[in-house]
Amino acid sequence: RKGMLDVARRLDAVVDLNPGLDLLGVVLFGAGTSAHRIKEDARARIIEALGDEDVVLHSVIRHSEATAHAARERGLLVHELEDEARKGPSWWQIRRGEATGGGAPQTAGGVAEDYQALAGEIVARITAAEQALAEAVIA
């Protein structure tokens, strides 16, 4: 949170020079899928620190060390890694000895869905901000 507050202070200082610049939102990263209380606590603290209830995006990027490691090692984006996971053998085929491992982590699909949801939310916020700006210019 300290780093986030430092970035917010820098943004406030720069907005005077560039009034068209604004904070789109804050994204929670690296949260466990079942860590509901931790995510809500983090949201509450961010809202308290920045003073805006709408600042925290609803999308959360889940924690998956296997997916992060595989994406870095292979130089792939998460959705590309998801394609590898879908094309590769199932865990039960590997366990039975019917196929060899080396496929992408199965968690890649969930992480890819998280990023897709985040992208959709970002596009929606940008669209709403542009529409509000256009309406302000017209009025």
PDB file of N, CA and C in Angstrom, residues 66-116:
ATOM      1  N   ALA A  66       2.568 -21.572 -10.599  1.00  0.00           N
ATOM      2  CA  ALA A  66       2.870 -22.453 -11.732  1.00  0.00           C
ATOM      3  C   ALA A  66       2.626 -21.742 -13.063  1.00  0.00           C
ATOM      4  N   THR A  67       1.521 -21.018 -13.158  1.00  0.00           N
ATOM      5  CA  THR A  67       1.211 -20.296 -14.387  1.00  0.00           C
ATOM      6  C   THR A  67       2.212 -19.176 -14.624  1.00  0.00           C
ATOM      7  N   ALA A  68       2.522 -18.413 -13.579  1.00  0.00           N
ATOM      8  CA  ALA A  68       3.488 -17.309 -13.724  1.00  0.00           C
ATOM      9  C   ALA A  68       4.846 -17.848 -14.156  1.00  0.00           C
ATOM     10  N   HIS A  69       5.290 -18.919 -13.538  1.00  0.00           N
ATOM     11  CA  HIS A  69       6.598 -19.503 -13.873  1.00  0.00           C
ATOM     12  C   HIS A  69       6.612 -20.022 -15.317  1.00  0.00           C
ATOM     13  N   ALA A  70       5.561 -20.761 -15.692  1.00  0.00           N
ATOM     14  CA  ALA A  70       5.505 -21.326 -17.048  1.00  0.00           C
ATOM     15  C   ALA A  70       5.451 -20.220 -18.102  1.00  0.00           C
ATOM     16  N   ALA A  71       4.703 -19.154 -17.844  1.00  0.00           N
ATOM     17  CA  ALA A  71       4.607 -18.056 -18.814  1.00  0.00           C
ATOM     18  C   ALA A  71       5.969 -17.378 -18.980  1.00  0.00           C
ATOM     19  N   ARG A  72       6.683 -17.146 -17.876  1.00  0.00           N
ATOM     20  CA  ARG A  72       8.021 -16.534 -17.960  1.00  0.00           C
ATOM     21  C   ARG A  72       9.003 -17.443 -18.673  1.00  0.00           C
ATOM     22  N   GLU A  73       9.003 -18.714 -18.317  1.00  0.00           N
ATOM     23  CA  GLU A  73       9.944 -19.669 -18.904  1.00  0.00           C
ATOM     24  C   GLU A  73       9.741 -19.830 -20.405  1.00  0.00           C
ATOM     25  N   ARG A  74       8.492 -19.823 -20.846  1.00  0.00           N
ATOM     26  CA  ARG A  74       8.188 -20.056 -22.260  1.00  0.00           C
ATOM     27  C   ARG A  74       8.052 -18.770 -23.061  1.00  0.00           C
ATOM     28  N   GLY A  75       8.064 -17.636 -22.363  1.00  0.00           N
ATOM     29  CA  GLY A  75       7.920 -16.359 -23.058  1.00  0.00           C
ATOM     30  C   GLY A  75       6.546 -16.190 -23.683  1.00  0.00           C
ATOM     31  N   LEU A  76       5.533 -16.691 -22.990  1.00  0.00           N
ATOM     32  CA  LEU A  76       4.163 -16.637 -23.513  1.00  0.00           C
ATOM     33  C   LEU A  76       3.284 -15.757 -22.645  1.00  0.00           C
ATOM     34  N   LEU A  77       2.249 -15.216 -23.261  1.00  0.00           N
ATOM     35  CA  LEU A  77       1.199 -14.557 -22.508  1.00  0.00           C
ATOM     36  C   LEU A  77       0.315 -15.634 -21.889  1.00  0.00           C
ATOM     37  N   VAL A  78      -0.429 -15.272 -20.869  1.00  0.00           N
ATOM     38  CA  VAL A  78      -1.217 -16.281 -20.164  1.00  0.00           C
ATOM     39  C   VAL A  78      -2.252 -16.935 -21.073  1.00  0.00           C
ATOM     40  N   HIS A  79      -2.883 -16.168 -21.971  1.00  0.00           N
ATOM     41  CA  HIS A  79      -3.874 -16.790 -22.855  1.00  0.00           C
ATOM     42  C   HIS A  79      -3.211 -17.746 -23.845  1.00  0.00           C
ATOM     43  N   GLU A  80      -1.949 -17.491 -24.206  1.00  0.00           N
ATOM     44  CA  GLU A  80      -1.223 -18.421 -25.073  1.00  0.00           C
ATOM     45  C   GLU A  80      -0.901 -19.696 -24.299  1.00  0.00           C
ATOM     46  N   LEU A  81      -0.581 -19.537 -23.038  1.00  0.00           N
ATOM     47  CA  LEU A  81      -0.308 -20.684 -22.175  1.00  0.00           C
ATOM     48  C   LEU A  81      -1.578 -21.510 -21.986  1.00  0.00           C
ATOM     49  N   GLU A  82      -2.709 -20.835 -21.897  1.00  0.00           N
ATOM     50  CA  GLU A  82      -3.994 -21.532 -21.770  1.00  0.00           C
ATOM     51  C   GLU A  82      -4.243 -22.413 -22.999  1.00  0.00           C
ATOM     52  N   ASP A  83      -3.911 -21.903 -24.188  1.00  0.00           N
ATOM     53  CA  ASP A  83      -4.060 -22.703 -25.404  1.00  0.00           C
ATOM     54  C   ASP A  83      -3.209 -23.965 -25.328  1.00  0.00           C
ATOM     55  N   GLU A  84      -1.978 -23.835 -24.833  1.00  0.00           N
ATOM     56  CA  GLU A  84      -1.106 -25.015 -24.674  1.00  0.00           C
ATOM     57  C   GLU A  84      -1.721 -26.015 -23.706  1.00  0.00           C
ATOM     58  N   ALA A  85      -2.308 -25.515 -22.624  1.00  0.00           N
ATOM     59  CA  ALA A  85      -2.910 -26.397 -21.624  1.00  0.00           C
ATOM     60  C   ALA A  85      -4.087 -27.159 -22.229  1.00  0.00           C
ATOM     61  N   ARG A  86      -4.890 -26.478 -23.040  1.00  0.00           N
ATOM     62  CA  ARG A  86      -6.040 -27.131 -23.666  1.00  0.00           C
ATOM     63  C   ARG A  86      -5.612 -28.193 -24.666  1.00  0.00           C
ATOM     64  N   LYS A  87      -4.530 -27.946 -25.380  1.00  0.00           N
ATOM     65  CA  LYS A  87      -4.063 -28.874 -26.408  1.00  0.00           C
ATOM     66  C   LYS A  87      -3.289 -30.048 -25.821  1.00  0.00           C
ATOM     67  N   GLY A  88      -2.755 -29.863 -24.621  1.00  0.00           N
ATOM     68  CA  GLY A  88      -1.915 -30.890 -24.008  1.00  0.00           C
ATOM     69  C   GLY A  88      -2.719 -32.025 -23.401  1.00  0.00           C
ATOM     70  N   PRO A  89      -2.014 -33.039 -22.910  1.00  0.00           N
ATOM     71  CA  PRO A  89      -2.698 -34.184 -22.307  1.00  0.00           C
ATOM     72  C   PRO A  89      -3.332 -33.815 -20.971  1.00  0.00           C
ATOM     73  N   SER A  90      -4.365 -34.557 -20.595  1.00  0.00           N
ATOM     74  CA  SER A  90      -5.025 -34.371 -19.307  1.00  0.00           C
ATOM     75  C   SER A  90      -4.140 -34.920 -18.199  1.00  0.00           C
ATOM     76  N   TRP A  91      -4.356 -34.460 -16.984  1.00  0.00           N
ATOM     77  CA  TRP A  91      -3.550 -34.915 -15.848  1.00  0.00           C
ATOM     78  C   TRP A  91      -3.684 -36.419 -15.652  1.00  0.00           C
ATOM     79  N   TRP A  92      -4.900 -36.929 -15.903  1.00  0.00           N
ATOM     80  CA  TRP A  92      -5.102 -38.354 -15.700  1.00  0.00           C
ATOM     81  C   TRP A  92      -4.403 -39.189 -16.761  1.00  0.00           C
ATOM     82  N   GLN A  93      -4.223 -38.649 -17.972  1.00  0.00           N
ATOM     83  CA  GLN A  93      -3.467 -39.367 -19.004  1.00  0.00           C
ATOM     84  C   GLN A  93      -2.001 -39.443 -18.621  1.00  0.00           C
ATOM     85  N   ILE A  94      -1.489 -38.372 -18.066  1.00  0.00           N
ATOM     86  CA  ILE A  94      -0.097 -38.357 -17.617  1.00  0.00           C
ATOM     87  C   ILE A  94       0.082 -39.333 -16.467  1.00  0.00           C
ATOM     88  N   ARG A  95      -0.856 -39.324 -15.522  1.00  0.00           N
ATOM     89  CA  ARG A  95      -0.755 -40.201 -14.350  1.00  0.00           C
ATOM     90  C   ARG A  95      -0.818 -41.681 -14.739  1.00  0.00           C
ATOM     91  N   ARG A  96      -1.632 -42.022 -15.709  1.00  0.00           N
ATOM     92  CA  ARG A  96      -1.738 -43.411 -16.167  1.00  0.00           C
ATOM     93  C   ARG A  96      -0.557 -43.838 -17.032  1.00  0.00           C
ATOM     94  N   GLY A  97       0.259 -42.866 -17.439  1.00  0.00           N
ATOM     95  CA  GLY A  97       1.387 -43.189 -18.294  1.00  0.00           C
ATOM     96  C   GLY A  97       1.028 -43.197 -19.768  1.00  0.00           C
ATOM     97  N   GLU A  98      -0.161 -42.733 -20.088  1.00  0.00           N
ATOM     98  CA  GLU A  98      -0.612 -42.694 -21.480  1.00  0.00           C
ATOM     99  C   GLU A  98      -0.020 -41.506 -22.234  1.00  0.00           C
ATOM    100  N   ALA A  99       0.490 -40.537 -21.502  1.00  0.00           N
ATOM    101  CA  ALA A  99       1.088 -39.348 -22.117  1.00  0.00           C
ATOM    102  C   ALA A  99       2.172 -38.838 -21.186  1.00  0.00           C
ATOM    103  N   THR A 100       3.053 -38.032 -21.732  1.00  0.00           N
ATOM    104  CA  THR A 100       4.099 -37.444 -20.896  1.00  0.00           C
ATOM    105  C   THR A 100       3.705 -36.036 -20.510  1.00  0.00           C
ATOM    106  N   GLY A 101       4.274 -35.593 -19.419  1.00  0.00           N
ATOM    107  CA  GLY A 101       3.989 -34.255 -18.907  1.00  0.00           C
ATOM    108  C   GLY A 101       4.631 -33.195 -19.771  1.00  0.00           C
ATOM    109  N   GLY A 102       4.818 -32.031 -19.194  1.00  0.00           N
ATOM    110  CA  GLY A 102       5.427 -30.943 -19.937  1.00  0.00           C
ATOM    111  C   GLY A 102       4.414 -29.980 -20.509  1.00  0.00           C
ATOM    112  N   GLY A 103       3.126 -30.302 -20.324  1.00  0.00           N
ATOM    113  CA  GLY A 103       2.098 -29.383 -20.783  1.00  0.00           C
ATOM    114  C   GLY A 103       2.051 -28.157 -19.879  1.00  0.00           C
ATOM    115  N   ALA A 104       1.211 -27.262 -20.231  1.00  0.00           N
ATOM    116  CA  ALA A 104       1.055 -26.032 -19.450  1.00  0.00           C
ATOM    117  C   ALA A 104       0.231 -26.316 -18.196  1.00  0.00           C
ATOM    118  N   PRO A 105       0.415 -25.527 -17.164  1.00  0.00           N
ATOM    119  CA  PRO A 105      -0.373 -25.721 -15.937  1.00  0.00           C
ATOM    120  C   PRO A 105      -1.866 -25.545 -16.208  1.00  0.00           C
ATOM    121  N   GLN A 106      -2.684 -26.340 -15.563  1.00  0.00           N
ATOM    122  CA  GLN A 106      -4.132 -26.255 -15.745  1.00  0.00           C
ATOM    123  C   GLN A 106      -4.697 -24.953 -15.184  1.00  0.00           C
ATOM    124  N   THR A 107      -3.956 -24.315 -14.284  1.00  0.00           N
ATOM    125  CA  THR A 107      -4.418 -23.048 -13.718  1.00  0.00           C
ATOM    126  C   THR A 107      -4.323 -21.902 -14.721  1.00  0.00           C
ATOM    127  N   ALA A 108      -3.660 -22.113 -15.846  1.00  0.00           N
ATOM    128  CA  ALA A 108      -3.505 -21.053 -16.845  1.00  0.00           C
ATOM    129  C   ALA A 108      -4.861 -20.562 -17.351  1.00  0.00           C
ATOM    130  N   GLY A 109      -5.823 -21.456 -17.484  1.00  0.00           N
ATOM    131  CA  GLY A 109      -7.144 -21.063 -17.959  1.00  0.00           C
ATOM    132  C   GLY A 109      -7.826 -20.090 -17.020  1.00  0.00           C
ATOM    133  N   GLY A 110      -7.759 -20.363 -15.729  1.00  0.00           N
ATOM    134  CA  GLY A 110      -8.372 -19.464 -14.752  1.00  0.00           C
ATOM    135  C   GLY A 110      -7.710 -18.105 -14.725  1.00  0.00           C
ATOM    136  N   VAL A 111      -6.385 -18.087 -14.795  1.00  0.00           N
ATOM    137  CA  VAL A 111      -5.659 -16.811 -14.801  1.00  0.00           C
ATOM    138  C   VAL A 111      -5.964 -16.044 -16.084  1.00  0.00           C
ATOM    139  N   ALA A 112      -6.042 -16.748 -17.207  1.00  0.00           N
ATOM    140  CA  ALA A 112      -6.392 -16.091 -18.476  1.00  0.00           C
ATOM    141  C   ALA A 112      -7.787 -15.478 -18.399  1.00  0.00           C
ATOM    142  N   GLU A 113      -8.722 -16.173 -17.767  1.00  0.00           N
ATOM    143  CA  GLU A 113     -10.073 -15.625 -17.583  1.00  0.00           C
ATOM    144  C   GLU A 113     -10.036 -14.364 -16.724  1.00  0.00           C
ATOM    145  N   ASP A 114      -9.183 -14.369 -15.694  1.00  0.00           N
ATOM    146  CA  ASP A 114      -9.046 -13.180 -14.838  1.00  0.00           C
ATOM    147  C   ASP A 114      -8.573 -11.982 -15.652  1.00  0.00           C
ATOM    148  N   TYR A 115      -7.560 -12.202 -16.495  1.00  0.00           N
ATOM    149  CA  TYR A 115      -7.049 -11.104 -17.324  1.00  0.00           C
ATOM    150  C   TYR A 115      -8.082 -10.639 -18.346  1.00  0.00           C
ATOM    151  N   GLN A 116      -8.856 -11.565 -18.877  1.00  0.00           N
ATOM    152  CA  GLN A 116      -9.894 -11.194 -19.833  1.00  0.00           C
ATOM    153  C   GLN A 116     -10.961 -10.342 -19.143  1.00  0.00           C
TER     154      GLN A 116
END
